[in-house]
Short mmCIF file of C-alpha atoms and ligand atoms in Angstrom, two decimals:
data_model
loop_
_atom_site.label_atom_id
_atom_site.label_comp_id
_atom_site.label_asym_id
_atom_site.label_seq_id
_atom_site.Cartn_x
_atom_site.Cartn_y
_atom_site.Cartn_z
CA MET A 24 155.92 51.90 20.87
CA THR A 25 155.34 49.05 18.41
CA THR A 26 151.79 48.02 17.45
CA ASN A 27 152.59 44.56 19.23
CA HIS A 28 153.59 46.21 22.45
CA ALA A 29 150.29 48.22 22.65
CA LEU A 30 148.33 45.16 22.05
CA GLU A 31 150.14 43.35 24.85
CA CYS A 32 149.25 46.32 27.20
CA ALA A 33 145.59 46.41 26.09
CA ALA A 34 145.17 42.84 26.83
CA GLN A 35 147.07 43.14 30.39
CA ALA A 36 144.92 42.32 33.61
CA ARG A 37 144.29 45.23 35.78
CA GLU A 38 146.05 44.45 39.12
CA ILE A 39 143.96 44.35 42.56
CA ASP A 40 145.08 46.96 44.99
CA ALA A 41 142.62 45.77 47.69
CA ILE A 42 139.19 44.21 48.63
CA TYR A 43 137.59 46.02 51.33
CA ARG A 44 134.63 44.42 53.56
CA ALA A 45 132.00 46.99 54.59
CA PRO A 46 132.94 49.19 57.34
CA ALA A 47 130.40 49.46 59.80
CA LEU A 48 127.30 51.00 59.27
CA HIS A 49 126.17 54.62 60.45
CA TRP A 50 123.46 56.51 59.85
CA VAL A 51 123.02 59.80 58.15
CA GLY A 52 120.14 61.62 59.40
CA ASP A 53 117.46 59.17 60.60
CA GLY A 54 116.88 57.83 57.14
CA PHE A 55 120.05 56.43 55.69
CA ARG A 56 121.80 53.42 57.15
CA VAL A 57 124.83 53.79 55.15
CA ALA A 58 128.56 52.01 55.09
CA GLY A 59 131.29 54.62 53.99
CA TYR A 60 133.95 52.74 52.31
CA PHE A 61 135.99 55.53 51.42
CA SER A 62 137.00 56.55 54.99
CA ALA A 63 138.42 52.73 55.53
CA ILE A 64 140.81 53.03 52.64
CA PRO A 65 144.26 54.71 53.22
CA ASP A 66 145.00 57.25 50.67
CA ALA A 67 141.54 57.24 49.26
CA VAL A 68 141.58 61.05 47.99
CA ARG A 69 144.55 59.97 45.49
CA LYS A 70 143.62 56.33 44.94
CA LEU A 71 139.72 57.23 44.27
CA ASP A 72 140.42 60.46 42.70
CA PRO A 73 137.77 61.96 40.95
CA PHE A 74 135.48 60.26 43.46
CA LEU A 75 135.45 61.63 46.91
CA LEU A 76 132.81 59.29 48.73
CA LEU A 77 130.72 56.07 48.60
CA ASP A 78 128.10 55.44 50.79
CA TYR A 79 126.37 52.17 50.34
CA HIS A 80 122.78 51.75 52.15
CA PRO A 81 122.75 47.83 52.02
CA GLU A 82 119.09 46.47 51.70
CA TYR A 83 117.14 47.09 55.03
CA ALA A 84 113.36 46.87 55.61
CA TYR A 85 111.98 50.02 57.13
CA SER A 86 108.84 49.85 59.20
CA PRO A 87 105.90 52.05 57.87
CA THR A 88 105.93 55.64 59.16
CA ASN A 89 104.06 59.02 58.62
CA GLU A 90 107.28 60.68 59.91
CA ARG A 91 109.89 62.12 57.45
CA ARG A 92 112.70 60.19 57.57
CA GLY A 93 116.00 61.58 55.92
CA VAL A 94 118.80 64.61 56.05
CA GLY A 95 116.96 68.29 56.24
CA VAL A 96 118.53 71.10 54.66
CA HIS A 97 122.31 71.04 54.41
CA PRO A 98 124.91 72.89 52.25
CA HIS A 99 127.39 71.72 49.55
CA ARG A 100 129.95 73.30 47.41
CA GLY A 101 132.50 72.36 44.81
CA PHE A 102 131.49 68.88 43.98
CA GLU A 103 128.31 66.41 42.76
CA THR A 104 126.37 64.29 44.81
CA VAL A 105 125.21 61.27 42.60
CA THR A 106 122.18 59.15 44.04
CA PHE A 107 121.29 55.63 42.76
CA ALA A 108 118.18 54.21 44.11
CA PHE A 109 117.91 50.32 44.13
CA GLN A 110 114.97 49.68 46.38
CA GLY A 111 112.42 52.00 47.86
CA SER A 112 112.25 55.66 46.90
CA VAL A 113 113.96 58.90 47.50
CA ALA A 114 112.91 62.58 47.43
CA HIS A 115 115.11 65.45 47.12
CA HIS A 116 114.67 69.25 46.96
CA ASP A 117 117.28 71.85 46.33
CA SER A 118 117.80 75.67 46.60
CA SER A 119 118.48 76.02 42.83
CA GLY A 120 114.73 74.68 41.94
CA GLY A 121 116.01 70.92 41.27
CA GLY A 122 113.77 68.34 42.88
CA GLY A 123 112.16 65.06 42.42
CA VAL A 124 111.61 61.40 43.45
CA ILE A 125 113.70 58.53 42.57
CA GLY A 126 112.86 54.85 42.31
CA PRO A 127 114.30 51.62 41.52
CA GLY A 128 116.81 52.01 38.76
CA ASP A 129 116.94 55.76 39.07
CA VAL A 130 119.41 58.06 39.57
CA GLN A 131 119.85 61.87 40.34
CA TRP A 132 123.05 63.70 39.48
CA MET A 133 123.06 66.82 41.38
CA THR A 134 126.12 69.38 40.79
CA ALA A 135 126.54 71.83 43.57
CA ALA A 136 129.06 73.31 42.33
CA SER A 137 129.11 77.11 43.50
CA GLY A 138 126.80 76.09 46.32
CA ILE A 139 123.37 74.69 47.04
CA LEU A 140 121.08 73.95 49.71
CA HIS A 141 119.39 70.78 49.66
CA LYS A 142 117.34 68.26 51.71
CA GLU A 143 117.17 64.19 51.09
CA TYR A 144 114.36 61.88 52.71
CA HIS A 145 112.51 58.71 52.01
CA GLU A 146 109.57 59.40 49.66
CA GLU A 147 106.23 59.98 51.50
CA ASN A 148 104.41 57.13 50.20
CA TYR A 149 107.24 54.72 50.35
CA SER A 150 107.60 55.75 53.96
CA ARG A 151 103.95 55.23 54.63
CA ARG A 152 104.25 51.67 53.21
CA GLY A 153 107.60 50.90 54.57
CA GLY A 154 109.51 48.05 53.07
CA PRO A 155 112.77 47.48 51.63
CA PHE A 156 115.07 50.28 50.87
CA GLN A 157 118.85 49.95 49.29
CA MET A 158 120.57 52.92 47.54
CA VAL A 159 123.99 54.22 47.19
CA GLN A 160 125.56 57.93 47.33
CA LEU A 161 128.58 59.02 45.26
CA TRP A 162 130.55 62.26 45.45
CA VAL A 163 132.25 62.99 42.45
CA ASN A 164 134.69 65.72 42.60
CA LEU A 165 134.52 68.62 40.04
CA PRO A 166 137.78 70.13 38.38
CA ARG A 167 139.01 73.60 39.72
CA ALA A 168 137.65 75.23 36.81
CA HIS A 169 134.03 74.13 37.56
CA LYS A 170 133.75 74.67 40.96
CA MET A 171 132.15 77.60 41.04
CA ASP A 172 129.88 76.82 38.07
CA PRO A 173 125.88 77.43 38.42
CA PRO A 174 124.40 74.24 40.01
CA ARG A 175 122.52 71.58 38.11
CA TYR A 176 120.32 68.93 38.66
CA GLN A 177 120.13 65.68 36.43
CA PRO A 178 117.18 63.24 37.03
CA ILE A 179 117.82 60.19 35.16
CA LEU A 180 115.04 57.88 35.19
CA ALA A 181 115.64 54.09 34.54
CA ALA A 182 113.77 54.25 31.42
CA ASP A 183 116.38 56.56 29.76
CA MET A 184 119.39 54.31 31.05
CA GLY A 185 121.85 53.38 28.35
CA VAL A 186 121.68 49.41 28.68
CA ALA A 187 123.97 47.06 26.80
CA THR A 188 123.17 43.24 26.64
CA LEU A 189 125.97 41.09 27.31
CA PRO A 190 126.34 37.76 25.01
CA ASP A 191 125.42 34.43 25.84
CA GLY A 192 122.73 35.61 28.29
CA ALA A 193 125.57 36.74 30.80
CA GLY A 194 123.29 39.62 32.11
CA LEU A 195 123.25 43.53 31.17
CA VAL A 196 125.38 46.61 31.78
CA ARG A 197 123.11 49.82 32.62
CA VAL A 198 125.13 52.91 31.58
CA VAL A 199 124.70 55.73 33.73
CA ALA A 200 127.50 57.80 32.59
CA GLY A 201 130.23 57.28 29.83
CA GLU A 202 130.27 54.26 27.39
CA TYR A 203 130.42 50.77 27.27
CA ARG A 204 130.75 48.84 24.07
CA GLY A 205 129.25 51.43 22.01
CA VAL A 206 126.10 52.29 24.35
CA ARG A 207 126.16 55.70 26.10
CA GLY A 208 124.63 56.74 29.46
CA PRO A 209 122.84 59.80 29.87
CA ALA A 210 124.88 61.66 32.67
CA GLU A 211 126.57 64.72 31.63
CA THR A 212 129.90 64.76 33.40
CA PHE A 213 132.82 67.35 33.91
CA SER A 214 135.50 64.86 33.42
CA PRO A 215 135.93 61.58 31.73
CA ILE A 216 133.55 59.17 34.00
CA ASN A 217 132.30 55.78 33.26
CA ILE A 218 129.54 54.17 35.95
CA TYR A 219 127.99 51.12 35.13
CA ASP A 220 125.33 48.89 37.24
CA ALA A 221 126.15 45.70 36.08
CA ARG A 222 123.70 42.53 36.42
CA LEU A 223 125.16 39.19 35.75
CA SER A 224 123.48 36.06 35.64
CA GLN A 225 124.70 32.96 37.45
CA GLY A 226 127.81 31.93 35.32
CA GLY A 227 127.71 35.35 33.62
CA SER A 228 130.97 37.00 32.47
CA VAL A 229 131.81 40.33 31.74
CA GLU A 230 135.14 42.44 30.72
CA PHE A 231 135.90 45.94 31.28
CA SER A 232 138.75 47.94 29.99
CA PHE A 233 140.26 51.06 31.42
CA PRO A 234 143.38 52.85 30.67
CA ALA A 235 145.86 52.01 33.43
CA ARG A 236 146.05 55.68 34.41
CA GLN A 237 142.60 56.09 35.04
CA THR A 238 140.81 54.95 38.46
CA ALA A 239 138.86 51.83 38.65
CA ALA A 240 137.11 50.18 41.46
CA LEU A 241 133.64 48.25 42.04
CA LEU A 242 131.24 47.73 44.57
CA VAL A 243 129.72 44.00 44.77
CA MET A 244 126.32 44.62 45.66
CA GLN A 245 124.64 41.31 45.38
CA GLY A 246 126.43 37.83 44.58
CA ASP A 247 129.83 36.32 44.11
CA VAL A 248 132.30 37.14 41.45
CA ALA A 249 135.70 35.83 40.42
CA LEU A 250 137.93 38.39 39.38
CA GLY A 251 140.71 36.60 37.73
CA GLY A 252 143.88 35.33 39.10
CA GLY A 253 141.80 33.47 41.79
CA ALA A 254 140.90 36.61 43.41
CA ARG A 255 136.87 36.60 44.45
CA ALA A 256 135.05 39.17 46.18
CA THR A 257 131.15 38.75 47.45
CA ALA A 258 128.08 40.97 48.37
CA ASN A 259 129.20 44.08 50.24
CA ASP A 260 133.03 44.06 49.24
CA PHE A 261 134.61 46.92 47.49
CA VAL A 262 137.13 46.18 44.94
CA LEU A 263 140.07 48.80 44.27
CA PHE A 264 142.23 48.19 41.40
CA ARG A 265 146.16 49.55 40.87
CA ASN A 266 146.74 51.75 37.90
CA VAL A 267 148.49 48.66 36.47
CA GLY A 268 146.94 47.08 33.42
CA GLU A 269 143.48 47.69 31.95
CA ARG A 270 141.44 44.57 31.61
CA ILE A 271 138.82 43.48 34.29
CA ALA A 272 137.39 40.09 33.69
CA ILE A 273 134.58 38.98 35.89
CA GLU A 274 132.77 35.98 36.05
CA ALA A 275 129.59 35.40 38.49
CA THR A 276 129.35 32.28 40.49
CA GLY A 277 125.99 33.42 41.58
CA GLU A 278 123.50 36.13 40.22
CA ALA A 279 125.53 39.26 41.02
CA GLN A 280 125.31 43.15 40.82
CA LEU A 281 128.15 45.54 40.55
CA LEU A 282 128.64 49.11 40.50
CA VAL A 283 131.65 49.97 38.42
CA LEU A 284 133.43 53.49 38.64
CA ASN A 285 136.09 54.60 36.47
CA GLY A 286 137.45 58.21 35.96
CA GLU A 287 139.97 60.14 34.84
CA PRO A 288 141.97 61.53 37.87
CA LEU A 289 141.74 65.29 38.06
CA ARG A 290 145.11 65.44 40.07
CA GLU A 291 144.26 68.58 41.73
CA PRO A 292 144.71 69.67 45.37
CA VAL A 293 141.72 68.41 47.66
CA VAL A 294 140.91 70.11 50.85
CA GLN A 295 137.65 69.09 52.12
CA TYR A 296 135.80 70.42 55.19
CA GLY A 297 132.47 68.53 55.86
CA PRO A 298 130.08 69.27 52.82
CA PHE A 299 132.47 71.71 51.27
CA VAL A 300 135.41 70.25 48.76
CA MET A 301 137.58 72.77 47.28
CA ASN A 302 141.22 72.94 46.29
CA ASP A 303 142.68 75.23 49.07
CA ALA A 304 141.83 76.57 52.76
CA ARG A 305 141.02 80.00 51.65
CA GLU A 306 138.38 78.48 49.27
CA ILE A 307 136.83 76.62 52.43
CA ARG A 308 136.75 80.01 54.42
CA GLN A 309 135.04 81.60 51.56
CA ALA A 310 132.56 78.77 51.35
CA PHE A 311 131.74 79.10 55.09
CA ALA A 312 131.47 83.16 54.68
CA ASP A 313 129.16 82.59 51.72
CA PHE A 314 127.02 80.02 53.16
CA SER A 315 126.82 81.94 56.61
CA ALA A 316 125.71 85.17 54.18
CA GLY A 317 122.80 83.55 52.67
CA LYS A 318 124.50 83.15 49.03
CA PHE A 319 123.42 79.17 48.59
CA GLY A 320 119.86 80.41 48.34
CA HIS A 321 117.20 79.49 50.48
CA LEU A 322 115.23 76.31 51.17
CA GLU A 323 112.20 75.57 53.52
CA ASP A 324 112.62 72.61 56.02
MN1 LIG B 429 123.30 66.06 50.79
#
């Protein structure tokens, strides 16, 4: 390959596979009112590898309550749950002793790996006050070699996030995982992953470049954006890119917020049964057997 050819490849725009509007909202427990984008995407397991699920909780104002809203104790094995709080506040506890509260701009990165029990709910003080709530939960698959690692919990506070300031007052890119223009994110991952929370001012432009072989997608959380070639996306749209081209050029027509996902596909078999994601059916049966035998530890409801 000549240098010229390499440069041309680097400059090629990523093609868009499809832009998905938000699917109907459903409740997870009694605290999370979410749109599950991936279930509406044909062949999502392959096209979004290594990402397994994206539940987006668009802004919704909860009334004040003294009840605990959320999801009670349940297991996971074989992957990671990554929770982003944008408004309101989420509390979490797990059977490995991990736990904490995340508020606007914070992220909790829980590696279930060999098995964990956890519960997720609205933080108590927020619940009593009520008010706007907005969050995302993303499931990230683990490579076969790490599915049975010990569980891990990474609290990632807004103050620890990598922040790349865009030129010309275009906004900023908060780097949760991976790297953007030399700014690194704090999350430790098991495979190459970039996750950005990009906040653009009106008329602001930003460019991302990901190798064509890697998965790339973004969720528009707020605003309207032009994606090149006449494509546009608006709040609550999920944009899935093809494995053609690299460069993603975005211009915000109004103030915008985007959650950008990029990762090297694991290219391993995925067998999912509810909260367990393994490589084959035998491992799923083992997960049920281990869960029933109490091997995921103990957690009070
Ligand atoms: Mn969970």
